[in-house]
């Protein structure tokens, strides 16, 4: 029998009399995570009956429903995108009503609304990606069900599946690829699944869902809800709409088992292939050409069973070291992966010291560099009449993000190239503003010489960040089948502060705060949105030094400012870290097998 203790929280019976920000969110999150952890462990033991009972208990809990509503109305990046009802925001008083509407006892009367079709451009391409935006109530329902289904499936998913999963990122996929080929040159099947979201067979997906009937009927209703595109209704006979809260999880469920079935199709004497999948992009490695050709046939047959197929234009076979079909190496997730013949001084070696004759290098792809250069050119052109300070504020986040994404590979040469191109773009920007001035005068006005750094594009208070200021730091792959639901929060908070996409300030603050939010005291998790706040506002004389900043959840940031606006803010509420004065004294000891968040 499944037993659990509900959090001891006294809530008024009248939702209208409650204050959203006064709810004990910390206790609610701890209660929900406790149940999710039990679902994960029950599934790991193979106890399906306990999993279903715990899922029912989780979705009936008011704590889960309140957190689901907060996730879609406050935390999600697309919270301001409306569905067919035009609702872009939900007021605090209405959030309580929404939490009651998604209670499982209301499911018998619940009918999902069609999603609103919108199109967004794909980065660096002319084609557009179709999205389906549900209404707020449907998003809250989906988030509630996702809270229950995700820990169950995290215990089942294959170890080399990285896309749309908590605690895993594309950097883990790239590191896995490097591990698979660094000691042996191999043939590669570089494949892409055609319309993975839009063509999944509904019956095949529902058969794999492995949950109790009420949730299966609910998921079926979302899949069959339909689409409204420019005011015209269209039925959905296949696929799950991109833009739904639960859609990425459903796609991963549909593709689950691909790696296991592929490896099982090979005899031991043939050599087992290596498989890596990130969402709908996948690569298969094998020492022999026949091995990857066999993998292509097996995967094509496997995908047909769930209504999918490989995209011919993006599926090809190549080799990591030798030229095959006019190409050497392959591109994956914006990275170029290939091997180069090397001499004695730069040659790669096996762990026993034996030379390989080649070296594996992973670099930013040419397309990624060209797209980034095009983006900086667009920003400079759009701000040709703006002040220098405004231009720097627009460029810095773009440079930060792109350089951080590629800082775990051999990107020094690419960083140098991007800095050189950006300098020429800024030089043309400055020359256009002062056509009658000579080059020396322009350089003195917009660039300053810093000792050891050369010419820096800067103002007295702000300077442009160069790509080469981002140091190369290797990424450590996530441990095997580790999951944020396994209860090892210390491990996941350690990985978070080393995440490649976190800039230096956030990483230092997470290190200083030992991976915890300074407002609620909870560990930061993969799906949390982290924001930086000033302890003493700049309007009151606060500065930009690290000691005047701390990292908070987005909802904690909102709560802090609402209390300040209402005059109920207590500075003592902020939890202090053990060593505020010495940054290095609070660094967590990392494990040897992994220290980076995904």
Coordinates of C-alpha atoms in Angstrom, one line a residue:
X1 CA 0.0 0.0 0.0
X2 CA 1.3 3.5 -0.9
X3 CA 1.5 5.9 2.0
X4 CA 2.8 9.4 2.1
X5 CA 2.5 12.4 4.4
X6 CA 1.0 15.6 3.0
X7 CA 2.8 18.8 3.9
X8 CA 1.5 20.5 7.1
X9 CA 0.2 23.7 5.4
X10 CA -2.8 25.6 6.6
X11 CA -4.6 27.1 3.7
X12 CA -7.8 29.1 3.9
X13 CA -10.8 27.4 2.3
X14 CA -11.8 30.4 0.2
X15 CA -9.3 30.8 -2.7
X16 CA -10.2 34.4 -3.2
X17 CA -9.0 35.2 0.3
X18 CA -5.5 33.8 -0.3
X19 CA -2.5 35.7 -1.4
X20 CA -0.5 33.9 -4.1
X21 CA 2.9 35.1 -3.0
X22 CA 2.2 34.1 0.7
X23 CA 1.8 30.4 -0.1
X24 CA 4.6 28.2 1.4
X25 CA 6.2 27.4 -2.0
X26 CA 9.2 25.8 -0.4
X27 CA 7.1 23.2 1.4
X28 CA 5.0 22.6 -1.7
X29 CA 8.0 22.0 -3.9
X30 CA 9.5 19.6 -1.3
X31 CA 6.3 17.6 -1.1
X32 CA 6.0 17.3 -4.9
X33 CA 9.7 16.3 -5.3
X34 CA 9.3 13.7 -2.6
X35 CA 6.5 12.0 -4.5
X36 CA 8.3 12.3 -7.8
X37 CA 11.4 10.7 -6.3
X38 CA 9.2 7.8 -5.0
X39 CA 7.7 7.4 -8.5
X40 CA 11.2 7.2 -10.0
X41 CA 12.4 4.6 -7.5
X42 CA 9.2 2.5 -7.8
X43 CA 9.6 2.4 -11.6
X44 CA 13.3 1.5 -11.2
X45 CA 12.2 -1.5 -9.1
X46 CA 9.6 -2.4 -11.7
X47 CA 6.7 -1.9 -9.3
X48 CA 4.1 -0.6 -11.8
X49 CA 1.2 -0.8 -9.4
X50 CA 3.0 1.6 -6.9
X51 CA 3.9 3.9 -9.8
X52 CA 0.3 4.4 -10.8
X53 CA -0.9 4.9 -7.2
X54 CA 1.7 7.5 -6.6
X55 CA 0.9 9.3 -9.9
X56 CA -2.8 9.5 -8.8
X57 CA -1.7 10.8 -5.4
X58 CA 0.6 13.3 -7.0
X59 CA -2.0 14.8 -9.4
X60 CA -4.7 15.0 -6.7
X61 CA -2.3 17.0 -4.4
X62 CA -3.1 20.7 -4.3
X63 CA 0.6 21.4 -4.0
X64 CA 1.2 19.8 -7.5
X65 CA -1.7 21.7 -9.0
X66 CA -0.5 25.0 -7.6
X67 CA 3.1 24.4 -8.9
X68 CA 1.8 23.4 -12.3
X69 CA -0.2 26.7 -12.6
X70 CA 2.8 28.7 -11.4
X71 CA 5.1 27.0 -14.0
X72 CA 2.9 27.9 -17.0
X73 CA 1.8 31.4 -15.8
X74 CA 5.1 32.7 -14.2
X75 CA 8.1 30.6 -15.1
X76 CA 7.7 29.5 -18.8
X77 CA 9.4 31.6 -21.4
X78 CA 6.2 31.4 -23.6
X79 CA 3.8 32.6 -20.8
X80 CA 2.9 35.7 -22.8
X81 CA 1.9 33.7 -25.9
X82 CA -1.8 33.4 -26.1
X83 CA -3.8 30.4 -27.3
X84 CA -7.1 30.6 -29.3
X85 CA -8.8 32.4 -26.3
X86 CA -6.4 35.3 -26.5
X87 CA -5.4 35.0 -22.8
X88 CA -1.8 36.2 -22.3
X89 CA -1.7 36.4 -18.5
X90 CA -3.5 35.1 -15.5
X91 CA -3.9 37.2 -12.3
X92 CA -3.0 35.7 -8.9
X93 CA -6.7 35.4 -7.8
X94 CA -7.5 33.5 -11.1
X95 CA -4.6 31.1 -10.6
X96 CA -6.3 29.5 -7.6
X97 CA -9.4 28.9 -9.7
X98 CA -7.3 27.4 -12.5
X99 CA -5.6 25.1 -9.9
X100 CA -9.1 23.8 -8.9
X101 CA -10.2 23.3 -12.5
X102 CA -7.3 20.9 -13.3
X103 CA -8.2 18.6 -10.3
X104 CA -8.5 14.9 -11.6
X105 CA -12.2 14.9 -10.4
X106 CA -12.9 17.4 -13.1
X107 CA -11.4 15.4 -15.9
X108 CA -14.7 13.7 -16.8
X109 CA -16.1 17.2 -17.8
X110 CA -12.9 18.4 -19.3
X111 CA -12.6 18.9 -23.1
X112 CA -9.3 20.4 -24.5
X113 CA -9.5 23.3 -26.9
X114 CA -7.7 23.3 -30.3
X115 CA -4.2 24.8 -30.4
X116 CA -3.4 28.0 -32.2
X117 CA -1.0 27.5 -35.1
X118 CA 1.9 30.0 -35.4
X119 CA 5.1 29.8 -37.5
X120 CA 8.5 30.8 -36.3
X121 CA 11.7 31.0 -38.5
X122 CA 14.3 28.3 -38.1
X123 CA 17.7 29.8 -37.3
X124 CA 19.8 30.3 -40.4
X125 CA 17.1 28.9 -42.8
X126 CA 14.3 30.1 -45.0
X127 CA 11.8 27.5 -43.8
X128 CA 9.6 28.1 -40.7
X129 CA 8.8 25.8 -37.8
X130 CA 5.1 25.2 -37.0
X131 CA 4.1 25.6 -33.4
X132 CA 0.8 24.8 -31.7
X133 CA -0.1 27.0 -28.7
X134 CA -2.6 25.6 -26.2
X135 CA -4.7 27.8 -24.0
X136 CA -3.6 28.4 -20.3
X137 CA -6.0 25.8 -18.9
X138 CA -4.7 23.1 -21.2
X139 CA -1.1 24.1 -20.5
X140 CA -1.8 23.7 -16.8
X141 CA -3.4 20.3 -17.3
X142 CA -0.4 19.2 -19.4
X143 CA 2.1 20.4 -16.9
X144 CA 0.3 18.5 -14.1
X145 CA 0.4 15.3 -16.1
X146 CA 4.0 15.9 -17.0
X147 CA 4.9 16.1 -13.3
X148 CA 3.6 12.6 -12.9
X149 CA 4.8 11.0 -16.1
X150 CA 8.3 12.4 -16.3
X151 CA 9.9 10.7 -13.2
X152 CA 8.4 7.4 -14.4
X153 CA 9.9 7.6 -17.8
X154 CA 13.2 9.1 -16.6
X155 CA 13.7 5.7 -14.9
X156 CA 13.2 4.0 -18.3
X157 CA 14.8 6.2 -20.9
X158 CA 18.0 4.9 -22.5
X159 CA 21.3 6.4 -21.4
X160 CA 22.3 7.9 -24.8
X161 CA 19.1 9.9 -25.3
X162 CA 19.8 13.6 -24.4
X163 CA 17.2 15.9 -26.0
X164 CA 14.3 17.4 -24.0
X165 CA 15.3 15.6 -20.8
X166 CA 16.0 17.2 -17.4
X167 CA 19.7 17.2 -16.4
X168 CA 21.0 16.5 -20.0
X169 CA 22.1 18.8 -22.8
X170 CA 23.6 18.8 -26.2
X171 CA 27.1 19.1 -24.6
X172 CA 26.6 15.7 -23.0
X173 CA 25.8 14.3 -26.5
X174 CA 28.9 15.8 -28.0
X175 CA 31.1 14.5 -25.2
X176 CA 29.6 11.0 -25.7
X177 CA 30.4 11.2 -29.4
X178 CA 34.0 12.2 -28.6
X179 CA 34.3 9.2 -26.2
X180 CA 33.0 6.8 -28.8
X181 CA 35.4 7.8 -31.6
X182 CA 38.5 9.2 -29.9
X183 CA 40.4 5.9 -30.0
X184 CA 39.1 4.5 -33.3
X185 CA 38.2 5.9 -36.7
X186 CA 34.6 4.9 -37.6
X187 CA 31.9 5.1 -40.2
X188 CA 29.0 7.4 -39.3
X189 CA 25.3 7.3 -40.0
X190 CA 24.3 11.0 -39.6
X191 CA 20.5 11.0 -39.7
X192 CA 17.5 13.2 -39.0
X193 CA 13.9 12.1 -38.4
X194 CA 11.5 13.8 -40.7
X195 CA 8.8 15.8 -38.9
X196 CA 9.2 13.9 -35.6
X197 CA 6.6 16.0 -33.8
X198 CA 4.1 16.2 -36.7
X199 CA 3.9 12.6 -37.9
X200 CA 3.9 10.4 -34.8
X201 CA 1.3 7.7 -35.0
X202 CA -1.3 8.3 -32.2
X203 CA -2.1 4.6 -31.6
X204 CA 1.5 3.6 -31.4
X205 CA 2.3 6.4 -28.9
X206 CA -0.7 5.7 -26.7
X207 CA 0.2 2.0 -26.6
X208 CA 3.7 2.8 -25.3
X209 CA 2.5 5.4 -22.7
X210 CA 2.3 2.8 -19.9
X211 CA 0.0 4.6 -17.6
X212 CA -3.5 4.1 -16.2
X213 CA -6.6 4.7 -18.4
X214 CA -7.6 8.1 -17.1
X215 CA -4.3 9.7 -18.1
X216 CA -4.2 7.8 -21.4
X217 CA -7.7 9.2 -22.3
X218 CA -6.5 12.7 -21.4
X219 CA -3.4 12.4 -23.6
X220 CA -5.5 11.1 -26.4
X221 CA -7.9 14.1 -26.1
X222 CA -4.9 16.5 -26.4
X223 CA -3.6 14.6 -29.5
X224 CA -7.1 14.8 -31.2
X225 CA -7.9 18.4 -30.1
X226 CA -7.2 19.9 -33.5
X227 CA -5.5 23.0 -34.9
X228 CA -6.8 26.4 -35.8
X229 CA -4.6 28.0 -38.5
X230 CA -5.7 31.5 -39.7
X231 CA -9.2 30.9 -38.4
X232 CA -9.6 27.5 -40.1
X233 CA -10.1 24.3 -38.0
X234 CA -8.2 21.2 -39.0
X235 CA -8.3 17.8 -37.4
X236 CA -5.1 16.2 -36.0
X237 CA -4.9 12.6 -37.2
X238 CA -1.2 12.2 -36.3
X239 CA 1.6 14.0 -34.5
X240 CA 1.8 16.0 -31.2
X241 CA 1.9 19.8 -31.7
X242 CA 5.2 21.6 -31.0
X243 CA 4.6 24.2 -28.3
X244 CA 2.7 22.0 -25.9
X245 CA 4.1 21.6 -22.4
X246 CA 4.0 17.8 -22.6
X247 CA 4.9 17.4 -26.3
X248 CA 8.7 16.9 -25.9
X249 CA 8.1 14.2 -23.4
X250 CA 5.6 12.5 -25.7
X251 CA 8.1 12.6 -28.5
X252 CA 10.8 11.0 -26.3
X253 CA 8.3 8.3 -25.3
X254 CA 7.5 7.5 -28.9
X255 CA 11.2 7.2 -29.8
X256 CA 12.1 5.2 -26.7
X257 CA 13.5 1.7 -27.4
X258 CA 15.3 2.7 -30.6
X259 CA 18.8 2.3 -29.2
X260 CA 18.0 -1.0 -27.4
X261 CA 16.5 -2.6 -30.5
X262 CA 19.3 -1.4 -32.7
X263 CA 22.0 -2.8 -30.6
X264 CA 20.1 -6.1 -30.1
X265 CA 20.0 -6.6 -33.9
X266 CA 23.8 -7.0 -34.0
X267 CA 25.7 -10.2 -33.1
X268 CA 28.7 -9.9 -30.8
X269 CA 31.1 -10.9 -33.6
X270 CA 29.8 -8.1 -35.9
X271 CA 30.7 -5.5 -33.3
X272 CA 28.1 -3.5 -31.5
X273 CA 27.3 0.0 -32.9
X274 CA 27.4 3.2 -30.8
X275 CA 24.3 5.3 -30.8
X276 CA 23.7 8.9 -29.7
X277 CA 20.3 10.7 -30.1
X278 CA 19.4 14.3 -29.3
X279 CA 15.6 14.8 -29.9
X280 CA 15.1 13.9 -33.6
X281 CA 18.8 14.1 -34.6
X282 CA 20.9 10.9 -34.2
X283 CA 24.2 9.4 -35.1
X284 CA 25.4 5.7 -35.3
X285 CA 29.0 4.7 -35.3
X286 CA 30.5 1.4 -36.5
X287 CA 34.1 0.4 -37.6
X288 CA 32.7 -1.1 -40.9
X289 CA 30.6 0.4 -43.7
X290 CA 28.3 -2.6 -43.6
X291 CA 27.6 -1.9 -40.0
X292 CA 26.2 1.6 -40.6
X293 CA 24.3 0.5 -43.7
X294 CA 22.6 -2.2 -41.7
X295 CA 21.8 0.4 -39.0
X296 CA 20.1 2.6 -41.5
X297 CA 17.9 -0.3 -42.6
X298 CA 17.0 -1.2 -39.1
X299 CA 16.2 2.3 -38.0
X300 CA 14.0 2.9 -41.1
X301 CA 12.0 -0.2 -40.3
X302 CA 11.7 0.7 -36.6
X303 CA 10.5 4.2 -37.4
X304 CA 7.8 3.0 -39.8
X305 CA 6.1 1.3 -36.8
X306 CA 5.4 4.7 -35.2
X307 CA 4.6 6.5 -38.4
X308 CA 8.0 8.2 -38.9
X309 CA 10.9 8.0 -41.4
X310 CA 14.4 9.3 -41.9
X311 CA 14.7 12.6 -43.9
X312 CA 16.7 11.7 -47.1
X313 CA 18.2 15.2 -47.5
X314 CA 19.7 15.1 -44.0
X315 CA 20.6 11.4 -43.8
X316 CA 24.1 10.4 -45.1
X317 CA 26.9 8.1 -44.4
X318 CA 30.4 9.4 -43.9
X319 CA 33.7 8.6 -42.1
X320 CA 35.4 10.4 -39.3
X321 CA 38.9 10.2 -40.7
X322 CA 38.8 9.3 -44.4
X323 CA 36.9 11.0 -47.2
X324 CA 33.8 9.1 -48.1
X325 CA 31.2 10.3 -50.7
X326 CA 33.1 13.6 -50.9
X327 CA 33.0 14.4 -47.2
X328 CA 35.1 13.8 -44.1
X329 CA 33.5 14.0 -40.7
X330 CA 30.0 15.3 -39.9
X331 CA 28.1 18.2 -38.3
X332 CA 25.9 17.7 -35.3
X333 CA 24.1 20.3 -33.2
X334 CA 26.2 23.1 -34.6
X335 CA 29.5 21.3 -34.1
X336 CA 31.9 19.8 -36.7
X337 CA 33.3 16.5 -35.6
X338 CA 36.2 14.9 -37.5
X339 CA 39.6 13.3 -37.2
X340 CA 42.9 14.6 -38.7
X341 CA 46.1 12.6 -39.5
X342 CA 48.8 13.9 -37.2
X343 CA 52.6 13.7 -36.8
X344 CA 54.4 12.5 -33.7
X345 CA 54.2 15.8 -31.8
X346 CA 50.4 16.2 -32.0
X347 CA 49.2 12.7 -32.5
X348 CA 46.4 11.2 -30.3
X349 CA 47.2 8.3 -28.0
X350 CA 45.4 5.4 -26.4
X351 CA 45.2 5.3 -22.6
X352 CA 48.2 2.9 -22.7
X353 CA 50.3 5.4 -24.6
X354 CA 50.1 3.7 -28.0
X355 CA 49.9 6.3 -30.8
X356 CA 46.7 6.4 -32.9
X357 CA 48.0 8.2 -36.0
X358 CA 45.2 10.8 -35.8
X359 CA 43.6 13.2 -33.5
X360 CA 39.9 13.9 -32.9
X361 CA 38.9 17.6 -33.0
X362 CA 35.5 19.1 -32.4
X363 CA 35.0 22.7 -33.6
X364 CA 32.1 25.1 -34.3
X365 CA 30.6 24.3 -37.7
X366 CA 31.1 26.7 -40.6
X367 CA 27.3 27.3 -40.7
X368 CA 27.2 28.2 -37.0
X369 CA 30.1 30.7 -37.4
X370 CA 28.5 32.3 -40.5
X371 CA 25.1 32.6 -38.8
X372 CA 26.7 34.2 -35.7
X373 CA 28.7 36.7 -37.9
X374 CA 25.4 37.5 -39.7
X375 CA 23.7 38.1 -36.4
X376 CA 26.4 40.5 -35.1
X377 CA 26.3 42.3 -38.5
X378 CA 22.5 42.7 -38.2
X379 CA 22.8 44.2 -34.7
X380 CA 25.5 46.6 -35.7
X381 CA 23.5 47.7 -38.8
X382 CA 20.3 48.2 -36.8
X383 CA 22.1 50.4 -34.2
X384 CA 24.1 52.5 -36.7
X385 CA 22.5 55.7 -35.3
X386 CA 22.5 54.6 -31.6
X387 CA 25.0 55.5 -28.9
X388 CA 28.0 53.3 -28.4
X389 CA 26.7 52.2 -25.0
X390 CA 23.4 50.9 -26.4
X391 CA 25.3 48.9 -29.1
X392 CA 27.5 47.3 -26.5
X393 CA 24.5 46.3 -24.4
X394 CA 22.9 44.6 -27.5
X395 CA 26.1 42.8 -28.6
X396 CA 27.3 41.5 -25.2
X397 CA 24.5 39.0 -24.5
X398 CA 24.9 37.5 -28.1
X399 CA 28.6 37.2 -27.7
X400 CA 28.3 35.7 -24.2
X401 CA 25.8 33.1 -25.3
X402 CA 27.5 32.0 -28.5
X403 CA 31.0 31.8 -26.9
X404 CA 29.6 29.9 -23.8
X405 CA 27.9 27.3 -26.1
X406 CA 31.2 26.5 -27.8
X407 CA 33.6 26.9 -24.9
X408 CA 33.9 23.2 -24.2
X409 CA 35.5 22.3 -27.5
X410 CA 38.5 23.4 -29.7
X411 CA 37.0 26.9 -30.4
X412 CA 39.9 29.2 -29.9
X413 CA 40.5 29.6 -33.7
X414 CA 36.8 30.3 -34.3
X415 CA 36.7 32.9 -31.4
X416 CA 39.7 34.7 -32.9
X417 CA 38.0 34.8 -36.4
X418 CA 34.7 36.1 -34.9
X419 CA 36.6 38.9 -33.0
X420 CA 38.4 39.9 -36.2
X421 CA 35.2 40.1 -38.2
X422 CA 33.4 42.0 -35.4
X423 CA 36.2 44.5 -35.3
X424 CA 35.8 45.2 -39.0
X425 CA 32.0 45.6 -38.5
X426 CA 32.5 48.0 -35.7
X427 CA 35.1 49.9 -37.6
X428 CA 32.7 50.4 -40.5
X429 CA 30.0 51.5 -38.0
X430 CA 32.4 54.1 -36.6
X431 CA 33.6 55.4 -40.0
X432 CA 30.0 55.8 -41.1
X433 CA 29.3 58.1 -38.1
X434 CA 32.3 60.2 -38.8
X435 CA 33.0 60.3 -42.5
X436 CA 35.2 63.4 -42.3
X437 CA 37.5 62.1 -39.5
X438 CA 40.7 60.2 -39.9
X439 CA 41.2 56.6 -38.6
X440 CA 43.4 57.7 -35.7
X441 CA 40.7 60.1 -34.3
X442 CA 38.0 57.4 -34.6
X443 CA 40.1 54.8 -32.9
X444 CA 40.9 57.1 -30.0
X445 CA 37.2 58.0 -29.6
X446 CA 35.7 54.5 -29.6
X447 CA 38.5 52.2 -28.6
X448 CA 40.7 52.3 -25.5
X449 CA 44.0 50.5 -25.0
X450 CA 44.0 48.1 -22.0
X451 CA 47.4 46.8 -20.9
X452 CA 47.7 43.2 -21.9
X453 CA 44.3 43.2 -23.8
X454 CA 45.0 45.5 -26.7
X455 CA 42.3 47.7 -28.2
X456 CA 38.9 47.4 -26.5
X457 CA 35.7 48.8 -27.8
X458 CA 34.4 50.6 -24.7
X459 CA 32.9 53.6 -23.0
X460 CA 34.0 54.9 -19.6
X461 CA 31.4 52.6 -17.9
X462 CA 30.9 49.7 -20.3
X463 CA 33.1 47.6 -22.6
X464 CA 32.4 45.1 -25.3
X465 CA 33.2 41.5 -24.5
X466 CA 35.5 39.7 -26.9
X467 CA 34.9 36.1 -27.9
X468 CA 38.5 35.2 -26.8
X469 CA 37.7 36.3 -23.2
X470 CA 35.8 33.1 -22.9
X471 CA 38.1 30.4 -21.6
X472 CA 38.0 26.9 -22.9
X473 CA 36.7 24.5 -20.3
X474 CA 36.0 20.9 -21.0
X475 CA 32.5 19.5 -20.3
X476 CA 32.1 16.3 -18.3
X477 CA 29.3 14.0 -19.4
X478 CA 26.4 13.2 -17.1
X479 CA 26.8 9.9 -15.3
X480 CA 25.1 7.0 -17.2
X481 CA 21.4 6.9 -16.4
X482 CA 21.5 9.5 -13.6
X483 CA 18.4 11.6 -13.2
X484 CA 17.4 14.7 -11.2
X485 CA 14.7 12.5 -9.7
X486 CA 17.1 10.1 -8.2
X487 CA 17.4 12.3 -5.0
X488 CA 21.1 13.2 -5.4
X489 CA 20.5 17.0 -5.5
X490 CA 24.0 17.7 -4.4
X491 CA 25.4 16.2 -7.6
X492 CA 23.0 18.1 -9.8
X493 CA 23.7 21.4 -8.1
X494 CA 27.4 20.8 -8.6
X495 CA 26.8 20.3 -12.3
X496 CA 24.6 23.4 -12.5
X497 CA 27.3 25.9 -11.5
X498 CA 29.6 24.5 -14.3
X499 CA 27.0 24.5 -17.1
X500 CA 28.5 25.8 -20.4
X501 CA 25.6 28.1 -21.0
X502 CA 25.9 29.9 -17.6
X503 CA 27.9 33.1 -17.8
X504 CA 30.6 33.9 -15.3
X505 CA 28.5 35.9 -12.9
X506 CA 25.8 33.2 -12.5
X507 CA 28.4 30.5 -12.1
X508 CA 30.2 32.4 -9.4
X509 CA 27.0 33.1 -7.6
X510 CA 25.9 29.5 -7.7
X511 CA 29.3 28.5 -6.4
X512 CA 29.1 31.1 -3.6
X513 CA 25.5 30.0 -2.7
X514 CA 26.4 26.3 -2.8
X515 CA 23.8 25.7 -5.5
X516 CA 20.9 27.1 -3.5
X517 CA 18.4 29.9 -4.0
X518 CA 19.0 32.7 -1.5
X519 CA 15.3 33.3 -1.1
X520 CA 13.7 29.9 -0.7
X521 CA 16.8 27.9 0.2
X522 CA 16.0 25.1 -2.2
X523 CA 18.6 23.6 -4.6
X524 CA 18.4 24.9 -8.2
X525 CA 17.3 22.2 -10.6
X526 CA 17.6 21.8 -14.4
X527 CA 14.3 23.3 -15.4
X528 CA 14.6 26.3 -13.0
X529 CA 15.0 29.8 -14.5
X530 CA 17.8 31.6 -12.7
X531 CA 17.8 35.4 -12.4
X532 CA 20.3 37.8 -10.8
X533 CA 19.1 40.4 -8.3
X534 CA 20.8 43.2 -6.5
X535 CA 20.8 43.2 -2.7
X536 CA 21.0 47.0 -2.6
X537 CA 19.3 48.4 -5.8
X538 CA 21.4 50.6 -8.1
X539 CA 18.9 53.4 -7.5
X540 CA 19.8 53.3 -3.8
X541 CA 23.5 53.4 -4.4
X542 CA 24.2 49.6 -5.0
X543 CA 27.0 48.6 -7.3
X544 CA 27.7 45.9 -9.8
X545 CA 30.2 44.1 -7.5
X546 CA 29.6 40.4 -6.9
X547 CA 29.0 40.9 -3.2
X548 CA 25.9 43.0 -4.1
X549 CA 24.3 40.3 -6.2
X550 CA 22.6 36.9 -5.6
X551 CA 20.9 34.3 -7.7
X552 CA 17.2 33.6 -7.4
X553 CA 14.5 31.5 -9.0
X554 CA 12.4 33.7 -11.4
X555 CA 9.3 33.3 -9.1
X556 CA 11.4 34.0 -6.0
X557 CA 12.6 37.2 -7.8
X558 CA 9.0 38.2 -8.4
X559 CA 8.0 37.5 -4.8
X560 CA 10.9 39.5 -3.4
X561 CA 10.0 42.6 -5.5
X562 CA 6.3 42.3 -4.7
X563 CA 7.1 42.3 -1.0
X564 CA 9.3 45.3 -1.4
X565 CA 6.5 47.1 -3.3
X566 CA 4.0 46.3 -0.6
X567 CA 6.4 47.3 2.2
X568 CA 6.5 43.8 3.8
X569 CA 10.1 42.9 2.7
X570 CA 12.3 41.6 5.5
X571 CA 16.0 41.6 4.5
X572 CA 16.6 38.9 7.1
X573 CA 14.5 36.5 5.1
X574 CA 17.4 36.2 2.6
X575 CA 19.5 33.2 3.5
X576 CA 23.2 33.9 3.9
X577 CA 25.9 31.6 2.6
X578 CA 28.5 30.3 5.0
X579 CA 31.4 32.4 3.8
X580 CA 30.3 35.6 2.2
X581 CA 33.7 37.2 2.3
X582 CA 35.8 34.5 0.7
X583 CA 34.5 33.2 -2.6
X584 CA 36.8 30.1 -2.9
X585 CA 35.9 28.8 0.6
X586 CA 32.4 27.6 -0.4
X587 CA 33.3 25.6 -3.6
X588 CA 31.7 22.2 -3.5
X589 CA 34.0 19.2 -3.9
X590 CA 33.1 17.6 -7.3
X591 CA 33.1 14.0 -8.1
X592 CA 35.7 12.5 -10.5
X593 CA 33.0 11.1 -12.8
X594 CA 31.0 14.3 -13.4
X595 CA 30.7 17.9 -12.4
X596 CA 28.8 19.7 -15.1
X597 CA 25.0 20.3 -15.2
X598 CA 23.3 19.5 -18.5

